[in-house]
Coordinates of C-alpha atoms and ligand atoms in Angstrom, one line a residue:
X1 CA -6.5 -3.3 -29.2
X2 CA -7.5 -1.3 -26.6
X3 CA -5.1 0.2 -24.6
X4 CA -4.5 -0.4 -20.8
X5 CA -3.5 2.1 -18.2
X6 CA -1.5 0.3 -15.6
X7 CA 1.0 0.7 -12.6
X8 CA 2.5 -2.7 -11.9
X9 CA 3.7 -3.4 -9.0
X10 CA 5.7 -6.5 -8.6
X11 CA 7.7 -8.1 -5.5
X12 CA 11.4 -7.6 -6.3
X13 CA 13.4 -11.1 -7.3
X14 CA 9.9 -13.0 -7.6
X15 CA 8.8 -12.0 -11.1
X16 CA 7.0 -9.4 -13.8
X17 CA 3.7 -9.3 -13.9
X18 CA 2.6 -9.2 -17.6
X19 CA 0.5 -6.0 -18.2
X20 CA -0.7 -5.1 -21.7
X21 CA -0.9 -1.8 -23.2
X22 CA 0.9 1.2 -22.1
X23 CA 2.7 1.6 -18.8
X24 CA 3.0 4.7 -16.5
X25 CA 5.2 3.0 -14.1
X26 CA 6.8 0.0 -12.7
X27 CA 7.7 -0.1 -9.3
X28 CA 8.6 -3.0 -6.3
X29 CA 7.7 -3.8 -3.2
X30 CA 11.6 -3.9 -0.8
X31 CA 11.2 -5.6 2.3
X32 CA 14.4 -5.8 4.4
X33 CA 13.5 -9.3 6.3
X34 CA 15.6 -11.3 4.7
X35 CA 18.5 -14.3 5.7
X36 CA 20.9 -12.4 2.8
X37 CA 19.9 -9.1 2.5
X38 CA 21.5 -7.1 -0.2
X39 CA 23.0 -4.1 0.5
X40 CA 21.2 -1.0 -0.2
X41 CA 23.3 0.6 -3.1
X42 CA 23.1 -2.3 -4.8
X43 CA 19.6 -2.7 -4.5
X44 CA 19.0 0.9 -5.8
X45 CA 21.3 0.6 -8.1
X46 CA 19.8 -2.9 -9.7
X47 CA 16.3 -0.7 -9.9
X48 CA 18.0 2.3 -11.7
X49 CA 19.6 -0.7 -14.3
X50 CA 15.9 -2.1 -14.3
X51 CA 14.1 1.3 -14.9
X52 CA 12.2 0.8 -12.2
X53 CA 11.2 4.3 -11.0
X54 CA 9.0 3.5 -7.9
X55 CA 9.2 1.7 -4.7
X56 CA 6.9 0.8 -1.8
X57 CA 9.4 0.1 1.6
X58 CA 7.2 -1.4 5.0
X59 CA 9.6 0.5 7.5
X60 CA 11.7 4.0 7.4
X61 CA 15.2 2.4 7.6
X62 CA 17.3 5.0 7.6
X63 CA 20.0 3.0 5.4
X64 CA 17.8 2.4 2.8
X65 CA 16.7 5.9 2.6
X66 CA 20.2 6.9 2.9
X67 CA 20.8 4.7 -0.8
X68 CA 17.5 6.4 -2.1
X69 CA 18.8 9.9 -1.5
X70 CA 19.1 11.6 -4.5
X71 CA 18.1 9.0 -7.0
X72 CA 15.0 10.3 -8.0
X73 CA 13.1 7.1 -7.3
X74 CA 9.7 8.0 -6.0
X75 CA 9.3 6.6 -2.3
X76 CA 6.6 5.1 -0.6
X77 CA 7.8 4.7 3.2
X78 CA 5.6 3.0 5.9
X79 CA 4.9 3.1 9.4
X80 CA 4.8 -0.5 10.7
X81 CA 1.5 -1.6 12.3
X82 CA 3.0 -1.8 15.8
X83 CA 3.6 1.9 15.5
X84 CA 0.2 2.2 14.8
X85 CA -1.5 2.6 18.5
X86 CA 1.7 5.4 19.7
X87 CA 0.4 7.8 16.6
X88 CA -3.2 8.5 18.7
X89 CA -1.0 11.0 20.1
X90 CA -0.4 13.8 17.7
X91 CA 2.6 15.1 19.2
X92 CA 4.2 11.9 18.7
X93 CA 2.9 12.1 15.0
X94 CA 4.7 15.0 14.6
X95 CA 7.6 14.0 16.3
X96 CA 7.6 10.5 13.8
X97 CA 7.2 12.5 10.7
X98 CA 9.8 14.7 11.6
X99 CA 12.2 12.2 11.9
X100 CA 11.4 9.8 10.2
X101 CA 9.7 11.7 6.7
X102 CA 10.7 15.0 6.5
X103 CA 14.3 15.0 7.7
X104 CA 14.8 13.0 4.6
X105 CA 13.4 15.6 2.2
X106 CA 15.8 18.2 0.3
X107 CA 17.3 18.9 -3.2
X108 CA 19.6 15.6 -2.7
X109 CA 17.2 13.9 -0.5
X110 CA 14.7 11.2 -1.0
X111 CA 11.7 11.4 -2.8
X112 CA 9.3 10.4 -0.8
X113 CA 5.3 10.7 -1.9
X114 CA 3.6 8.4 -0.1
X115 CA 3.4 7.5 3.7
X116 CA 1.7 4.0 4.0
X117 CA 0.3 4.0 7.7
X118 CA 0.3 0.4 8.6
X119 CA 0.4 -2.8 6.4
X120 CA -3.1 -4.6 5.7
X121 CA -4.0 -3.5 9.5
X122 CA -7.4 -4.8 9.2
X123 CA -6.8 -8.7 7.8
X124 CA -8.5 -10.7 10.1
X125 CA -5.6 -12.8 11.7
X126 CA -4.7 -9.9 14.0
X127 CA -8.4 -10.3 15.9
X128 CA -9.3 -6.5 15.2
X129 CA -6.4 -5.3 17.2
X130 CA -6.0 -2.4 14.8
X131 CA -9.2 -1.7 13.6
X132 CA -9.4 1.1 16.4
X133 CA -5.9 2.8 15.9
X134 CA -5.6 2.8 11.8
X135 CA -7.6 5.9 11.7
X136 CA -6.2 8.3 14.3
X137 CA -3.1 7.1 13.0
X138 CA -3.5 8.2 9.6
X139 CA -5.8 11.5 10.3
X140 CA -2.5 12.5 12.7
X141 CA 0.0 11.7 10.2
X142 CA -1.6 13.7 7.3
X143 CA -2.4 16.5 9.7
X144 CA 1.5 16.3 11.1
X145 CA 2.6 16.4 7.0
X146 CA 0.3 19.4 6.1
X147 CA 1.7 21.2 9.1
X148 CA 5.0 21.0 7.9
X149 CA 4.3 21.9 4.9
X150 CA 4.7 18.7 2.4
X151 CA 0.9 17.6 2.6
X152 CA 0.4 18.4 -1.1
X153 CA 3.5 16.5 -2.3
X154 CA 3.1 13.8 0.1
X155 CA 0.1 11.8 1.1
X156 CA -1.2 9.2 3.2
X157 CA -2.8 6.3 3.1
X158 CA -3.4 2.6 4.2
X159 CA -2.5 -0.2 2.3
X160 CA -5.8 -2.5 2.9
X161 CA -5.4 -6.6 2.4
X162 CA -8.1 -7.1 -0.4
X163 CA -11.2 -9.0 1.8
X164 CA -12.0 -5.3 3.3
X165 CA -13.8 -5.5 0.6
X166 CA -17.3 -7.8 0.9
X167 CA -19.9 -8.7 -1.8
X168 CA -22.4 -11.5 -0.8
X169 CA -22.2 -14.8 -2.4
X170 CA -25.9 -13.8 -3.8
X171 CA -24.6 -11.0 -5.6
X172 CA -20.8 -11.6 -6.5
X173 CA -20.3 -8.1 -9.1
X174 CA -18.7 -5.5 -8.7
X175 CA -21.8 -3.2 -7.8
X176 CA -23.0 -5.6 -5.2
X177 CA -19.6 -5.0 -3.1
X178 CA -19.0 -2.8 0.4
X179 CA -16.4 -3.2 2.6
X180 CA -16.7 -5.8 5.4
X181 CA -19.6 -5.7 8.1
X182 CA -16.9 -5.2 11.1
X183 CA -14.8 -2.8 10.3
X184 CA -17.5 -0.5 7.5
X185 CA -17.4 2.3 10.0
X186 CA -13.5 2.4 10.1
X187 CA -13.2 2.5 6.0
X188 CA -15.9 5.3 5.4
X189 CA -13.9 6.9 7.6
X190 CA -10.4 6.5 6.3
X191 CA -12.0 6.8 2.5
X192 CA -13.8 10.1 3.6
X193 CA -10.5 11.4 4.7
X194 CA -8.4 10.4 2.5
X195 CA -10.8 12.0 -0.3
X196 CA -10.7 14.9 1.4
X197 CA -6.8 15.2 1.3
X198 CA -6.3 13.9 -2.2
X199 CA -4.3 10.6 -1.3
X200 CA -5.3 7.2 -3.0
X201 CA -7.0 4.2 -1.9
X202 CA -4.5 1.4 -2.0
X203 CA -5.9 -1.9 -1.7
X204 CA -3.0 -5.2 -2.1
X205 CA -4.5 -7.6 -4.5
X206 CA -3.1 -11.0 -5.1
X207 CA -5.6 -13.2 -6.5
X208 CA -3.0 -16.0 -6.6
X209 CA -2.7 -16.2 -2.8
X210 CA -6.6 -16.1 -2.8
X211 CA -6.7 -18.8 -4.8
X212 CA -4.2 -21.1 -2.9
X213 CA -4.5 -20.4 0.4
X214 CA -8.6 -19.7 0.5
X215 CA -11.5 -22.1 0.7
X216 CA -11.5 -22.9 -2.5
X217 CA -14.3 -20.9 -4.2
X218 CA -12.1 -18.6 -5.4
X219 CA -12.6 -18.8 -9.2
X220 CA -9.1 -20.2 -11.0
X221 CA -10.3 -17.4 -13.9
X222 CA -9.5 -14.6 -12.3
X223 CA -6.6 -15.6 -10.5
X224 CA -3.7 -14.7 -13.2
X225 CA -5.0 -11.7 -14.6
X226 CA -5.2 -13.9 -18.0
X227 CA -6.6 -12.7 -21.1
X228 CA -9.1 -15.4 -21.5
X229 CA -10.9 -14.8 -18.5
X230 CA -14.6 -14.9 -18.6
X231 CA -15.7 -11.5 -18.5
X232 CA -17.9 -10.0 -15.8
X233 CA -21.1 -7.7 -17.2
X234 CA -22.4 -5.5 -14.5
X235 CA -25.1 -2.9 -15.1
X236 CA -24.0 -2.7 -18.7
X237 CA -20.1 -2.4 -18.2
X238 CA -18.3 -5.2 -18.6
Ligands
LIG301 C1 9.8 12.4 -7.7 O1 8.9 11.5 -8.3 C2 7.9 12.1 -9.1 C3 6.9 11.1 -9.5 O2 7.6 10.0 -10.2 C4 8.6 12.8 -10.3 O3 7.6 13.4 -11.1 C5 9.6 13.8 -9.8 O4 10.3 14.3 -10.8 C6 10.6 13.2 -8.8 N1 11.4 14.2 -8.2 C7 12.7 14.2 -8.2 C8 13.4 15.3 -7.5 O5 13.4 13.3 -8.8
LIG302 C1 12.4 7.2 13.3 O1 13.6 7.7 13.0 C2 14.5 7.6 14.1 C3 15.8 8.3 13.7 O2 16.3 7.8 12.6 C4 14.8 6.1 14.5 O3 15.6 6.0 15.6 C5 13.4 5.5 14.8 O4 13.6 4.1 14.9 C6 12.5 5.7 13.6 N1 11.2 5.2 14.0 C7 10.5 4.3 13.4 C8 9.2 3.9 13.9 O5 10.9 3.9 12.3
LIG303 C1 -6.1 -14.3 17.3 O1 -6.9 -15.2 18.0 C2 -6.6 -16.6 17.8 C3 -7.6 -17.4 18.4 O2 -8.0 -16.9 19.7 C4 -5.2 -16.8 18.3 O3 -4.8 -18.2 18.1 C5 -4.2 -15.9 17.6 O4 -2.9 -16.0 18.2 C6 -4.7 -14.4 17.7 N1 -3.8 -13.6 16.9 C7 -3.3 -12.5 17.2 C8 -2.4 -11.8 16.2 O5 -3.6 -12.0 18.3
LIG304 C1 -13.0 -0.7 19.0 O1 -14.0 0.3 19.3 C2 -15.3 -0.3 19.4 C3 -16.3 0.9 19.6 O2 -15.8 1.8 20.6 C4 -15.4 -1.3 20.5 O3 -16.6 -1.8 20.6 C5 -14.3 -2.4 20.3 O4 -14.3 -3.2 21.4 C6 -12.9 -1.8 20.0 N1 -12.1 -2.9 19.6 C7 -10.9 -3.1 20.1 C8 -10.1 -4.2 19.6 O5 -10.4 -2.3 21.0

């Protein structure tokens, strides 16, 4: 059987995702928008009974990095996209990271590894409003975390919705893809930098939403990450 490297990430209360094969991790996604929110020790304390060892927030609220202090649970905070325009400045980049990242960090503080800037900026419902102000945003945020002196333990990045990625319906592999024609210029940047400062590419895939909500053509094989799919062969890999 061959063996399968895999972090799963899955949103909390709405299931597993089945992974086969050995796993380095398994994390949730903990959004706080909700009509009965639990409260924050008990959420931390339900992922500590779980295992779960990871966990990707959309926001830096500060009581849900209060209940993270000290557990040891590696953090990825965010920086909503309406934040996204104010971080062109980097004074104020500095200003965010220092409250709102580092301040956090310690011995019995919260261990935080990732700074999401934005969340899927660059889906086409928002009419390109923050096509222009992802980058700065990120270059300043890095630059503000390698100033103080965390940039090699914490990095970061943009979590991209999945269609900045475009391969023509003439050539539908893997090979054949680049990111989409409007916003091209914006990825090489962000990927360039990003590169540059050894933080990952993050891209959200959910091939279920893809296949319910889009036109149709999206093929029912691949949506559930099943076993039986039929198998792509691109320039010999398959
Ligand atoms: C923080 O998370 C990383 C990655 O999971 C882990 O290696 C490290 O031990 C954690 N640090 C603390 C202080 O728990
Ligand atoms: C940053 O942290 C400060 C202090 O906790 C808080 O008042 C502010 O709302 C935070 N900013 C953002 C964008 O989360
Ligand atoms: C994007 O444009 C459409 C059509 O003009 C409009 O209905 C929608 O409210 C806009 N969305 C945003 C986030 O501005
Ligand atoms: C983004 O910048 C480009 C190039 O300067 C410009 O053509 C475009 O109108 C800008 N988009 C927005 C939404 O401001």
């Amino acid at each position: 059987m061959s063996r399968v490297r895999c972090t799963v990430a899955y949103v909390l209360f709405l299931g597993i995702l089945g992974c086969v094969g050995v796993i380095n991790g398994l994390g949730v996604n903990w959004g706080i928008i909700a009509s009965h929110p639990l409260p924050p020790e008990i959420v931390v304390q339900l992922m500590k009974d779980s295992g779960i060892d990871k966990v990707k927030l959309f926001d830096t609220d500060k009581t849900v990095l209060n209940a993270l202090a000290g557990s040891g649970i590696e953090v990825m905070v965010a920086l909503p996209n309406v934040y996204l325009a104010n971080m062109a400045s980097p004074d104020k980049a500095k200003a965010w990271v220092k409250q709102n990242v580092t301040s956090y960090l310690g011995p019995k503080g919260v261990n935080i590894t990732y700074v999401a800037i934005g969340n899927e900026p660059f889906l086409q419902g928002y009419n390109g409003s923050f096509v222009n102000v992802t980058f700065p945003a990120l270059k300043n945020v890095q630059n503000a975390l390698n100033d103080a002196g965390v940039g090699s333990k914490i990095k970061a990045t943009v979590p991209c919705n999945a269609d900045v990625y475009y391969s023509p319906w003439s050539n539908p592999v893997p090979s054949g893809g680049i990111f989409r024609p409007d916003i091209v210029s914006e990825m090489k940047k962000i990927v360039d930098f990003q590169d540059k400062n050894g933080a990952p590419f993050i891209v959200n895939i959910y091939p279920f939403i893809s296949l319910y909500l889009g036109d149709g053509a999206f093929p029912t094989d691949y949506a559930f990450f099943d076993e039986i799919s039929n198998p792509v062969t691109d320039n010999g890999r398959t």
